[in-house]
Coordinates of C-alpha atoms in Angstrom, one line a residue:
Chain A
X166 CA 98.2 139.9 114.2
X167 CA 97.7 138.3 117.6
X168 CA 94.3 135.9 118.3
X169 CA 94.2 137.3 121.9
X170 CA 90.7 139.1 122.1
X171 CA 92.3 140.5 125.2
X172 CA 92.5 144.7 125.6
X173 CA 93.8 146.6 128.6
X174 CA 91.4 147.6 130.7
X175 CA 91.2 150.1 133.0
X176 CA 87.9 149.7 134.8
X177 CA 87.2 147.7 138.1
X178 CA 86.7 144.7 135.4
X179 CA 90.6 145.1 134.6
X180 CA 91.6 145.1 138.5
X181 CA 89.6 142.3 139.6
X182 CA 91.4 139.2 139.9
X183 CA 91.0 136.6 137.0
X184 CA 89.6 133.9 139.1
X185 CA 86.9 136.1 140.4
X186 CA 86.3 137.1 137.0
X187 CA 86.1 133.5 135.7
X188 CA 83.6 132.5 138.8
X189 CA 81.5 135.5 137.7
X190 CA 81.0 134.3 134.4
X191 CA 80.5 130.7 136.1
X192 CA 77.5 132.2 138.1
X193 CA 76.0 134.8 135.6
X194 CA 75.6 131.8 132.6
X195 CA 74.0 129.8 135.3
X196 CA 71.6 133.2 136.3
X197 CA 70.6 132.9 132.8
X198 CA 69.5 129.3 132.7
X199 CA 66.9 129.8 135.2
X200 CA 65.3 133.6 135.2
X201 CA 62.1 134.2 132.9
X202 CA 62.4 135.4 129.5
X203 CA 61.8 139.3 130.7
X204 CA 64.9 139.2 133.2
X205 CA 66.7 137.5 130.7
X206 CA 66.0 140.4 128.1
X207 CA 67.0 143.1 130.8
X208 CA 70.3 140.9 132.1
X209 CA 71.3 141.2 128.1
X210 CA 70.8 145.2 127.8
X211 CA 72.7 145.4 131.2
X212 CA 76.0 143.4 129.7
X213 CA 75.4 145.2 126.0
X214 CA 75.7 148.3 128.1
X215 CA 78.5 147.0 130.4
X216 CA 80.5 145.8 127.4
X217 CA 79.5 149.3 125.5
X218 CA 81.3 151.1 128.4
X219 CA 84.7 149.0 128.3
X220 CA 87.6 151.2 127.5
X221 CA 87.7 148.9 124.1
X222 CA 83.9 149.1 124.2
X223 CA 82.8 149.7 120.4
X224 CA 85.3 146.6 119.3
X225 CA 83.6 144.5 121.8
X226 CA 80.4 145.7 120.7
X227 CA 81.2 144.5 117.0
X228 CA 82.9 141.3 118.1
X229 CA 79.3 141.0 120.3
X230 CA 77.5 141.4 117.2
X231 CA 79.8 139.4 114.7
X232 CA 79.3 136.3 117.0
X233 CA 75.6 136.8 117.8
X234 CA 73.6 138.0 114.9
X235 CA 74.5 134.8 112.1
X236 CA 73.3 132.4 115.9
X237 CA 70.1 134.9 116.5
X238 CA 69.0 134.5 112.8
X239 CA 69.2 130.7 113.0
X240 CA 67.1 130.7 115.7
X241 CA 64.3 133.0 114.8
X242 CA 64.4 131.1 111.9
X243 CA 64.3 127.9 113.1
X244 CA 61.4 128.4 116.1
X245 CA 59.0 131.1 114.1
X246 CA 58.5 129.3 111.1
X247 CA 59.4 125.7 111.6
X248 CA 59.3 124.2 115.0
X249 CA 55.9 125.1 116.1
X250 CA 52.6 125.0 114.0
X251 CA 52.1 128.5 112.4
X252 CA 49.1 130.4 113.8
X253 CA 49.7 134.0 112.6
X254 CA 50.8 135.0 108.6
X255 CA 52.9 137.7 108.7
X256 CA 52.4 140.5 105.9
X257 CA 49.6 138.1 104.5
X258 CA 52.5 135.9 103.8
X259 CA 54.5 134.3 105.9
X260 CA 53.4 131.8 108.2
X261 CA 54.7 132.1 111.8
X262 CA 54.1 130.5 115.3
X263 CA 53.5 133.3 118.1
X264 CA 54.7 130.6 120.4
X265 CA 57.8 129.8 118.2
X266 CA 58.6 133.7 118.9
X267 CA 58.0 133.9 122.0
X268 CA 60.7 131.0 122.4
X269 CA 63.2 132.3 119.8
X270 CA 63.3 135.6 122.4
X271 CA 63.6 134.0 125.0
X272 CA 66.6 131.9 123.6
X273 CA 67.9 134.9 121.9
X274 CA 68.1 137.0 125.3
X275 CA 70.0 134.1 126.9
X276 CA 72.1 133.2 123.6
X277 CA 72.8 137.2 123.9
X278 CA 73.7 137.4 127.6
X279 CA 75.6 134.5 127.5
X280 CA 78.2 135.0 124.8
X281 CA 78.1 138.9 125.8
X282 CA 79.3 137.6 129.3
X283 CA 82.1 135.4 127.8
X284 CA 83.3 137.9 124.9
X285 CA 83.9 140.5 128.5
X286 CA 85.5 137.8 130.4
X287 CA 87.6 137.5 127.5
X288 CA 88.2 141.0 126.6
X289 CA 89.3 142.0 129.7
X290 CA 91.5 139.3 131.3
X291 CA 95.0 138.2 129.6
X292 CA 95.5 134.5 129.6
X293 CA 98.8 134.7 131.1
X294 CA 96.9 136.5 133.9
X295 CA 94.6 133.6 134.6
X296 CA 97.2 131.1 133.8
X297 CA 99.7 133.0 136.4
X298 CA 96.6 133.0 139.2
X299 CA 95.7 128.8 138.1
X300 CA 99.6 128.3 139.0
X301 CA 99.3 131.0 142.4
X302 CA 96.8 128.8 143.4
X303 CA 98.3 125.5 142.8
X304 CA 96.4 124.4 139.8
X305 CA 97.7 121.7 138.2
X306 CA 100.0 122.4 135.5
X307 CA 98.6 120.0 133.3
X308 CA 95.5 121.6 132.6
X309 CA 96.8 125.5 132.4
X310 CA 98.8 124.5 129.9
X311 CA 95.8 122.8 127.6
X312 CA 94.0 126.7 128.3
X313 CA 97.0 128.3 127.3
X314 CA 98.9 126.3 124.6
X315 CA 95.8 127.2 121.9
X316 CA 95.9 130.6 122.7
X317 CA 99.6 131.1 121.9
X318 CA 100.0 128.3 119.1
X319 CA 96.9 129.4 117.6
X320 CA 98.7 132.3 115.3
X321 CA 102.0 130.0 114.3
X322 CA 99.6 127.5 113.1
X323 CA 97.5 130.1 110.9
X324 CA 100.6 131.1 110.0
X325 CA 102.3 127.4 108.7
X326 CA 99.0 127.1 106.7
X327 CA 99.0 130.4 105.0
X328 CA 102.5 129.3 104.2
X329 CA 101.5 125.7 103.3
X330 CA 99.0 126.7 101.0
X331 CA 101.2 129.1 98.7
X332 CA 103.9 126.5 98.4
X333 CA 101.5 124.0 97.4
X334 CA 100.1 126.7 94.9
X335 CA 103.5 127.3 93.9
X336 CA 103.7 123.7 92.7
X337 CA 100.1 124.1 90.7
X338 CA 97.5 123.6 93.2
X339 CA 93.9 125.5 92.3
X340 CA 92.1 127.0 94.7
X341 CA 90.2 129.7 92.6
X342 CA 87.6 127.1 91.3
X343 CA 84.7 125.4 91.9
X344 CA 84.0 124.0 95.6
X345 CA 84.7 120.9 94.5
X346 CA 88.1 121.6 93.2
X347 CA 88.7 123.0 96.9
X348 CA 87.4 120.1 98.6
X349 CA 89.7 117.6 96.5
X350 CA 92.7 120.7 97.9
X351 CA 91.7 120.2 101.0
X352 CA 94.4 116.6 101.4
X353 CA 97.6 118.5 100.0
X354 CA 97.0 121.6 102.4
X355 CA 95.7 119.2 105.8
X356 CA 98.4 116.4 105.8
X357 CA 101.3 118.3 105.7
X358 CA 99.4 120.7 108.3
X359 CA 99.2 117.7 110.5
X360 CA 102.0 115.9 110.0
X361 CA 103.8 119.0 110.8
X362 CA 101.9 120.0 114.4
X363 CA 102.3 116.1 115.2
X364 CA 106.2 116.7 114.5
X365 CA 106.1 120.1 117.0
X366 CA 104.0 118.4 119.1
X367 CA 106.4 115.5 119.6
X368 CA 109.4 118.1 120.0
X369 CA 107.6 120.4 122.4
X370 CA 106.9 117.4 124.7
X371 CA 110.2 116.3 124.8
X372 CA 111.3 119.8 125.4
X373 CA 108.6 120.4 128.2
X374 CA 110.0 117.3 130.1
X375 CA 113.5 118.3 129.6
X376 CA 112.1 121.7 131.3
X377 CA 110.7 119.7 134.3
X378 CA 107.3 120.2 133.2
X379 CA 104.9 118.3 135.2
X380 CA 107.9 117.2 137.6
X381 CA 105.9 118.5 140.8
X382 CA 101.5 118.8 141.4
X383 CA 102.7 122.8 141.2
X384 CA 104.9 125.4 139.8
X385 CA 106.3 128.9 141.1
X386 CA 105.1 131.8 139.6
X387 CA 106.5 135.1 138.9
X388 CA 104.3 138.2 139.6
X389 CA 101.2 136.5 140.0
X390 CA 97.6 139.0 139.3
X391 CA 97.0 140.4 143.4
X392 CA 94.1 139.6 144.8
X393 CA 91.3 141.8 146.2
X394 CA 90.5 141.6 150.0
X395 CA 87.2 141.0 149.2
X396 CA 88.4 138.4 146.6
X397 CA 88.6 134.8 147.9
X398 CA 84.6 135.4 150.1
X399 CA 83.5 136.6 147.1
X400 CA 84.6 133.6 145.2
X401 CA 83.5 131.3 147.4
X402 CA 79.9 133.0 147.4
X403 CA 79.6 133.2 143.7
X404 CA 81.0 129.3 143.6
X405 CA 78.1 127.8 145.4
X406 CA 75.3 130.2 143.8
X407 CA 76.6 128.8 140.8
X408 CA 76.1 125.4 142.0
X409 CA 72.7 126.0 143.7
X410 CA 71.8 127.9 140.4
X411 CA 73.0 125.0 138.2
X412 CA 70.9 122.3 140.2
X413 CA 67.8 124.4 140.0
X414 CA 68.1 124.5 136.1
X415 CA 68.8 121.1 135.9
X416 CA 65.4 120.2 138.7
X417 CA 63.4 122.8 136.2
X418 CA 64.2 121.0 133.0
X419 CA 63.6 117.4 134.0
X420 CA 60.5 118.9 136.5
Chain B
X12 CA 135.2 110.0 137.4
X13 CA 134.0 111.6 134.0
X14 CA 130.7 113.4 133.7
X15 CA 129.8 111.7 131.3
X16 CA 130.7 108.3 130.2
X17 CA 129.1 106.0 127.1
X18 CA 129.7 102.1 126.6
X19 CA 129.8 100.8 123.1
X20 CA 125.9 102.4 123.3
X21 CA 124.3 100.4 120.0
X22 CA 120.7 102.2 119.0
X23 CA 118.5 100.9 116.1
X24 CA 115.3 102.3 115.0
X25 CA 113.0 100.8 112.3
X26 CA 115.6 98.0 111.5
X27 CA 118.3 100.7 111.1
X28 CA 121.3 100.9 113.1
X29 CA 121.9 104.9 113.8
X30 CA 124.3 104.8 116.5
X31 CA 126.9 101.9 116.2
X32 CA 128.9 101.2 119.4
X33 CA 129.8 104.3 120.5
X34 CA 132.1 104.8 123.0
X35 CA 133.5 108.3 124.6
X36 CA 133.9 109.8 128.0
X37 CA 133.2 113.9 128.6
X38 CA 135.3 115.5 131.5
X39 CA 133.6 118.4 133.4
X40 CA 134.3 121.6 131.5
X41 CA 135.2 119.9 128.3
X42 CA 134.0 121.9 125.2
X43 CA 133.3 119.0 122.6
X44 CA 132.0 119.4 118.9
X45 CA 130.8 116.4 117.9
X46 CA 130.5 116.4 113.8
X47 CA 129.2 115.1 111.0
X48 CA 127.5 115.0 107.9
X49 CA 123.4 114.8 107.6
X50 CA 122.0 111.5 108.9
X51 CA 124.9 110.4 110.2
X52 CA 123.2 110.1 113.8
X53 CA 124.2 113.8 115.7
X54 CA 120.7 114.0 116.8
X55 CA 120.4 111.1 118.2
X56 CA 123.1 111.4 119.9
X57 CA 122.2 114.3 121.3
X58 CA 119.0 113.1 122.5
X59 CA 120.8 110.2 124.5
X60 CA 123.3 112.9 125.9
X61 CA 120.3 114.6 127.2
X62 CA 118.6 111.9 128.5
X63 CA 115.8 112.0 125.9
X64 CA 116.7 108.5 125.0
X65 CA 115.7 105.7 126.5
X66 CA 112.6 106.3 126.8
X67 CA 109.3 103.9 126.5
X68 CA 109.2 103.3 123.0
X69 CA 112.7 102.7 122.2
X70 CA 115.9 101.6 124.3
X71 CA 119.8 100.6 123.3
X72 CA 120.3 97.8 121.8
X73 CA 123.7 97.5 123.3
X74 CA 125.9 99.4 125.6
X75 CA 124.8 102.1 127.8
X76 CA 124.8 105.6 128.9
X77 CA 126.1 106.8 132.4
X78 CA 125.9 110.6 133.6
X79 CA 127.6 111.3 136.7
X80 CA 128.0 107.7 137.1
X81 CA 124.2 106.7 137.2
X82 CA 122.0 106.1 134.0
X83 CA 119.7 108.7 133.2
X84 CA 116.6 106.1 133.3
X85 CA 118.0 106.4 137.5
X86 CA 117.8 109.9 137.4
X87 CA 114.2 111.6 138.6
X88 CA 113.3 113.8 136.0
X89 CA 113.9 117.2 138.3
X90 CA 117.5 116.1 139.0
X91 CA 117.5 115.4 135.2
X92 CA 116.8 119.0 134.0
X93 CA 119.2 120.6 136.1
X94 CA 121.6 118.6 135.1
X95 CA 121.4 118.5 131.1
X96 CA 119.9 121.0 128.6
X97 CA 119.4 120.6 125.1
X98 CA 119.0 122.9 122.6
X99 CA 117.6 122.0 118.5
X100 CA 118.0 123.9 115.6
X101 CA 114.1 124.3 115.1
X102 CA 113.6 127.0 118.4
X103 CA 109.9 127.5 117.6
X104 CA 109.7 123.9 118.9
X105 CA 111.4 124.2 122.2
X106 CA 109.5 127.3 123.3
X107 CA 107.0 126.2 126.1
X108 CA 103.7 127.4 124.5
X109 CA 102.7 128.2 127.5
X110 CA 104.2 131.7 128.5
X111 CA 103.5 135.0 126.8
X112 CA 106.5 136.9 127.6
X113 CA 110.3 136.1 126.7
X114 CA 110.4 136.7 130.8
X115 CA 108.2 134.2 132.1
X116 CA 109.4 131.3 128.9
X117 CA 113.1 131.8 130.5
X118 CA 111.1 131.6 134.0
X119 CA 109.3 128.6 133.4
X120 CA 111.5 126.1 133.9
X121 CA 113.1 127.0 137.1
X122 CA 109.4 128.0 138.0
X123 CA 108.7 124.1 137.5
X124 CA 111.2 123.2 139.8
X125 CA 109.6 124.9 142.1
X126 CA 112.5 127.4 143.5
X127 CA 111.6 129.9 145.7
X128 CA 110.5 132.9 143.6
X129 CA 113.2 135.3 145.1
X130 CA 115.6 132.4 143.2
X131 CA 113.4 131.8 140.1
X132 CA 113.7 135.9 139.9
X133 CA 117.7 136.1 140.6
X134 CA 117.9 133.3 138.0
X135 CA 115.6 134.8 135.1
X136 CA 117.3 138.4 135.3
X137 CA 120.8 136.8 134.9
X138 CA 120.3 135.0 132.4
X139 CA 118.6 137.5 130.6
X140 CA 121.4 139.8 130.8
X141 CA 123.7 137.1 130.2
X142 CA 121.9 136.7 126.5
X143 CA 121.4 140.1 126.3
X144 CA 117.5 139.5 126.2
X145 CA 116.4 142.2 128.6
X146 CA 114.9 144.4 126.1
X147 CA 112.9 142.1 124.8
X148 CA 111.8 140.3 127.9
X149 CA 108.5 141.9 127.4
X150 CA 108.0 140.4 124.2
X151 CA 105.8 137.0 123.1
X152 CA 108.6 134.8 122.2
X153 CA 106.8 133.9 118.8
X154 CA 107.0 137.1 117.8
X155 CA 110.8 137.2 117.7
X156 CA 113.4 136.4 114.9
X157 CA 114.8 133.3 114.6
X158 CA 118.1 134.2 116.6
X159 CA 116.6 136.0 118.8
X160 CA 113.8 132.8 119.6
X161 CA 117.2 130.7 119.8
X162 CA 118.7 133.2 122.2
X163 CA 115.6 132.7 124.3
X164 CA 115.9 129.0 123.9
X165 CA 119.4 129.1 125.2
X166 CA 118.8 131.2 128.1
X167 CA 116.0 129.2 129.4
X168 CA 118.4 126.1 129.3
X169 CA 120.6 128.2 131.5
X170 CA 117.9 129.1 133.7
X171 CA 118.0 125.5 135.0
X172 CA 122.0 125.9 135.7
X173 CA 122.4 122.7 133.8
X174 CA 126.1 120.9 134.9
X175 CA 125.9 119.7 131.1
X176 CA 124.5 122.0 127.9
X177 CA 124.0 120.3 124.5
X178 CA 123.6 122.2 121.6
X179 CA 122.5 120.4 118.4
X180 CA 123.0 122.6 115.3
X181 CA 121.5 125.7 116.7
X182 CA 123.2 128.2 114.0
X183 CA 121.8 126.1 111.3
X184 CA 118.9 128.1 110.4
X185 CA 120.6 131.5 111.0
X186 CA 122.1 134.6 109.9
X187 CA 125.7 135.2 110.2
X188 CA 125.1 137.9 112.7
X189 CA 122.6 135.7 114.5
X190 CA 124.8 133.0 114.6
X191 CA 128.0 134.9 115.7
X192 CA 125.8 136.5 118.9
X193 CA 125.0 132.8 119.8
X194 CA 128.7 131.3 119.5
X195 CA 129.7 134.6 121.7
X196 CA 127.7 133.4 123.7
X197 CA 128.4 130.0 124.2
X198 CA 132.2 131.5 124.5
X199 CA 132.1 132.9 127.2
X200 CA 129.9 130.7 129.4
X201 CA 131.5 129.6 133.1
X202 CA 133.9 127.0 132.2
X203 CA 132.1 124.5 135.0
X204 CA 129.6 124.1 132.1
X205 CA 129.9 121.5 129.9
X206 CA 129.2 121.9 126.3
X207 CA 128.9 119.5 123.3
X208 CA 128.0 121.3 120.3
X209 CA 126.9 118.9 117.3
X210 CA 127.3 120.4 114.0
X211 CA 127.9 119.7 110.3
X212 CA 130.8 122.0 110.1
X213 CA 133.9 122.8 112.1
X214 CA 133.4 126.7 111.2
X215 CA 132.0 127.8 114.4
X216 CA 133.1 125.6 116.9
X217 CA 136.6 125.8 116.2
X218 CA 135.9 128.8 118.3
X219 CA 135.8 127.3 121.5
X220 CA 135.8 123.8 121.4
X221 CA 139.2 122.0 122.2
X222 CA 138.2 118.5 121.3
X223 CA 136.2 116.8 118.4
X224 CA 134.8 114.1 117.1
X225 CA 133.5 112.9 113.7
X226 CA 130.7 110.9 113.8
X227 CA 129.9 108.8 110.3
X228 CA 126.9 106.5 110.2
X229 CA 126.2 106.3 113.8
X230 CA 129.8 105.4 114.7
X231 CA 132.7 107.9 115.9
X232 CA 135.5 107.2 113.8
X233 CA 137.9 110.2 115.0
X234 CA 138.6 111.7 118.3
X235 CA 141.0 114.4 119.4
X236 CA 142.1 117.7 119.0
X237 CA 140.9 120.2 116.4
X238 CA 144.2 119.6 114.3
X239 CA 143.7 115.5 114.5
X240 CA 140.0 115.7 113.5
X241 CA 139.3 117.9 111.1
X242 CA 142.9 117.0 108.9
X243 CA 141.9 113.2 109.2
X244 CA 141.2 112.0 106.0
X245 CA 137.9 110.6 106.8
X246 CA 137.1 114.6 108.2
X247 CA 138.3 116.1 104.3
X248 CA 135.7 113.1 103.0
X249 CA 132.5 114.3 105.1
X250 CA 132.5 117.8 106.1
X251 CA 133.0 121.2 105.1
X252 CA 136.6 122.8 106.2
X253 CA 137.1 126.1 108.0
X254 CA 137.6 128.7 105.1
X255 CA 141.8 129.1 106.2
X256 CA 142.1 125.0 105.5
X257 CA 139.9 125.1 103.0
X258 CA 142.3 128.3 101.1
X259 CA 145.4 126.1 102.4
X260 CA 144.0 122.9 100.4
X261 CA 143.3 124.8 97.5
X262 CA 147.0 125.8 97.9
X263 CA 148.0 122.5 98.3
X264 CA 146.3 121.4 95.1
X265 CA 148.0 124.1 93.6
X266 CA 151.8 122.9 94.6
X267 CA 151.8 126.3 96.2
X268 CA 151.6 124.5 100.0
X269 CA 154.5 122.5 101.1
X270 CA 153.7 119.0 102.3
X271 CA 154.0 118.2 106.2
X272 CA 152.6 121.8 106.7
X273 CA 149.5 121.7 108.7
X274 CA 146.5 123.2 107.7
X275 CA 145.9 126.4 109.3
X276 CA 142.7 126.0 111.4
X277 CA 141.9 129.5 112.8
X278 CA 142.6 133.2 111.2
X279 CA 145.8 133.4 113.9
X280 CA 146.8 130.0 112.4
X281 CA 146.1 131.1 108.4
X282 CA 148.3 134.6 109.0
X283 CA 151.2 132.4 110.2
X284 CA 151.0 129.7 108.1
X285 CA 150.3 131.7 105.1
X286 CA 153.2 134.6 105.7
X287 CA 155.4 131.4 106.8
X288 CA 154.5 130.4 102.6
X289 CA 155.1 133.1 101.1
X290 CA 158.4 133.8 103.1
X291 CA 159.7 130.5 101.9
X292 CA 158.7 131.0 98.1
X293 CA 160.1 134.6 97.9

């Protein structure tokens, strides 16, 4: 089963290109960082509803859910009952700070709109997509490669340690008892992991430079994503909101 | 002047000596298969063929390496890849892991050469063809089988019209039907490609090569034609025979093979040979 979160989308999400689509996460995560708590709550029903309406909308919506709830329990957690003196008892019970709630929404909406905004940038653009408009627009290779290489090596190296693991059960290894018993596994399944990538790793270099990776700042790509009209403007204007945006987050935190 | 040309090349690695003066020339269009038995330095070899080696960790101790006349430390490394391709045996390792479709991991080298795309194109559709890989050019090259990852690997060594292809055990970890579509192909590549195919056994490149070598700890102790080689004594010592010699030695052992008969090499050779026997017996 592939790692790529990736599902074809129809939509005007699916056409756009991928950089525009990368600069528009870029400038909604640094929206978030600086609009009250309320807008914050709003700008997370809007992408909830956005991602609901994907063609692949009730997977993202789990995904969505999977990633957020065990991060929005930590924090109510955290900020309600231990950060902030308690000043309320809740059921006659538990001790809890109004202010500490008030914070863990706020934190939640963001946390919410945030990853929300991420899991669609991720759901509806392929890698090789962005990785074909990086080389269209004379990225360096260098640094498409460290976004890409994960994605595609990800699965043969869950794969080498599925298969690591059962030979080194074969051979008598436990790891049906206690957690200590897995912790003292852990050396006889990582080193041969390792030892193994660092082996690939060493090959697929000097295979990459027999291929001319790297030889010039840029590479030639076939059938790279088309762009919009409205595309490279539209870049451009969500570029520097993003950087006007960042700066006033950064003047409001150390204000 | 030959394509290729080595000088008594010496190469030692952790206090071991794994190529020992070796000395060979490689004409243009020369099919070579370079043998021997494990560890006895084909890999290595290999990688100095291809202009892996030197590099800046390790460098000859002796001797040296010329292709085309100039050492490949002279060579800039996109002159390099068009010129010399090498394949492994492990092809998960030589994929890019980078692209996402067969198409664009055959692509990717002539795309880093930056060729025009109209040539990058032209290129990647022939070669695809040419490994019959066109069906499966929408496919993520780790999701193919082993021969048909090799197949890819091959073609995107192609893709960079290489003057020089090296191929270092590719069959090794295949099926016979794997490894027969790979040695048809390597048959019937344009004969202004070089090859050197480096293997343990004689079996498939006594297909198409026309010269061999043996190589035994890091020296080449036997060079010539398929007959020369592989009937040397020191060939019947360290590899495996092709299955007619290999019948024909058995023979031999048997008194059933006269002496001064060669050993029949191919199956054209073995129906000869053998009918040729059993003539003279009955």
């Amino acid at each position: 089963m592939s790692s790529l979160l990736y599902r074809t989308e129809k939509g005007w999400l699916g056409r756009e290109h991928p950089l525009t689509k990368l600069c528009l996460v870029l400038w909604a995560v640094s929206l978030i960082l600086i609009v009250p708590w309320q807008a914050a709550a709003v700008l997370a029903a809007l992408v909830t509803a956005l991602g609901a309406t994907l063609d692949s909308g009730i997977s993202w919506l789990k995904r969505w859910l999977l990633a957020l709830t065990p991060l929005a329990i930590s924090l109510f957690i955290i900020h309600v009952c231990f950060l902030h003196p308690p000043d309320l008892l809740w059921f006659g019970l538990i001790p809890v700070s109004r202010r500490g709630l008030l914070e863990s929404v706020s934190l939640i909406a963001r946390v919410a709109f945030a990853l929300g905004v991420f899991l669609l940038f991720l759901t509806v653009t392929h890698p090789s997509a962005l990785l074909k408009a990086l080389d269209a627009k004379k990225v360096p290779p260098g640094l498409s490669y460290v976004l890409a290489s994960p994605l595609l090596l990800l699965d043969l190296f869950a794969e080498r340690a599925r298969s690591i693991q059962a030979a080194q059960q074969t051979r008598g290894l436990s790891l049906a008892q206690s957690v200590l018993s897995r912790l003292l596994a852990l050396p006889a399944l990582l080193v041969p992991l390792v030892t193994l990538g660092l082996m690939d790793n060493h090959s697929r270099s000097a295979a990459l430079t027999g291929r001319a990776f790297r030889a010039f700042p840029y590479r030639t790509v076939l059938s790279p994503p088309p762009d919009q009209p409205h595309g490279p403007i539209l870049r451009r204007i969500l570029l520097a909101a993003t950087v006007l945006q960042g700066g006033l987050a950064t003047w409001l935190y150390w204000k | 002047m030959a394509l290729l040309e080595i000088a008594d090349l010496t190469f030692e690695l952790a206090g071991r000596t794994i190529l020992d003066g070796i000395t060979l020339s490689i004409e243009r269009g020369e099919r070579v298969a370079i043998l021997g038995a494990n560890g006895s330095g084909k890999t290595t070899l290999a990688q100095w063929l291809a202009g892996w080696l030197p590099n800046v960790d390790h460098a000859a101790s002796r001797g040296k390496l010329t292709f085309d006349g100039r050492e490949w430390k002279d060579w800039p490394l996109p002159q390099r890849a068009a010129a010399v391709q090498l394949v492994g045996q492990l092809p998960v390792q030589q994929l890019s892991g980078r692209e996402f479709t067969v198409r664009d991991e055959v692509a990717f080298g002539p795309g880093n050469l930056g060729l025009p795309v109209s040539e990058v194109s032209a290129t990647t559709g022939e070669v695809l063809e040419l490994c019959e890989l066109t069906h499966l050019a929408g496919r993520d090259p780790f999701t193919l089988s082993g021969g048909e990852q090799q197949r890819t690997v091959i073609a995107s060594a192609l893709a960079m019209k290489p003057r020089l292809l090296i191929l270092d055990e590719p069959v090794t970890n295949l099926d016979p039907s794997a490894s027969e579509h790979i040695v048809r192909l390597v048959s019937e590549l344009p004969p202004d490609i070089t090859v050197v195919w480096l293997d343990t056994s004689p079996k498939i490149a006594i297909e198409f090569a026309r010269r061999f070598l043996l190589l035994r700890n890091g020296k080449c102790v036997v060079d010539g034609s398929p007959c020369q080689v592989l009937l040397h004594p020191e060939s019947l010592a360290t590899i495996t025979l092709p299955p007619s010699a290999q019948a024909a030695r058995l023979a031999a052992k048997a008194g059933i093979w006269p002496d001064g008969l060669p050993y029949p090499l191919t199956l054209q050779e073995a129906r000869v040979r053998f009918e040729q026997v059993k003539h003279d017996q009955s």
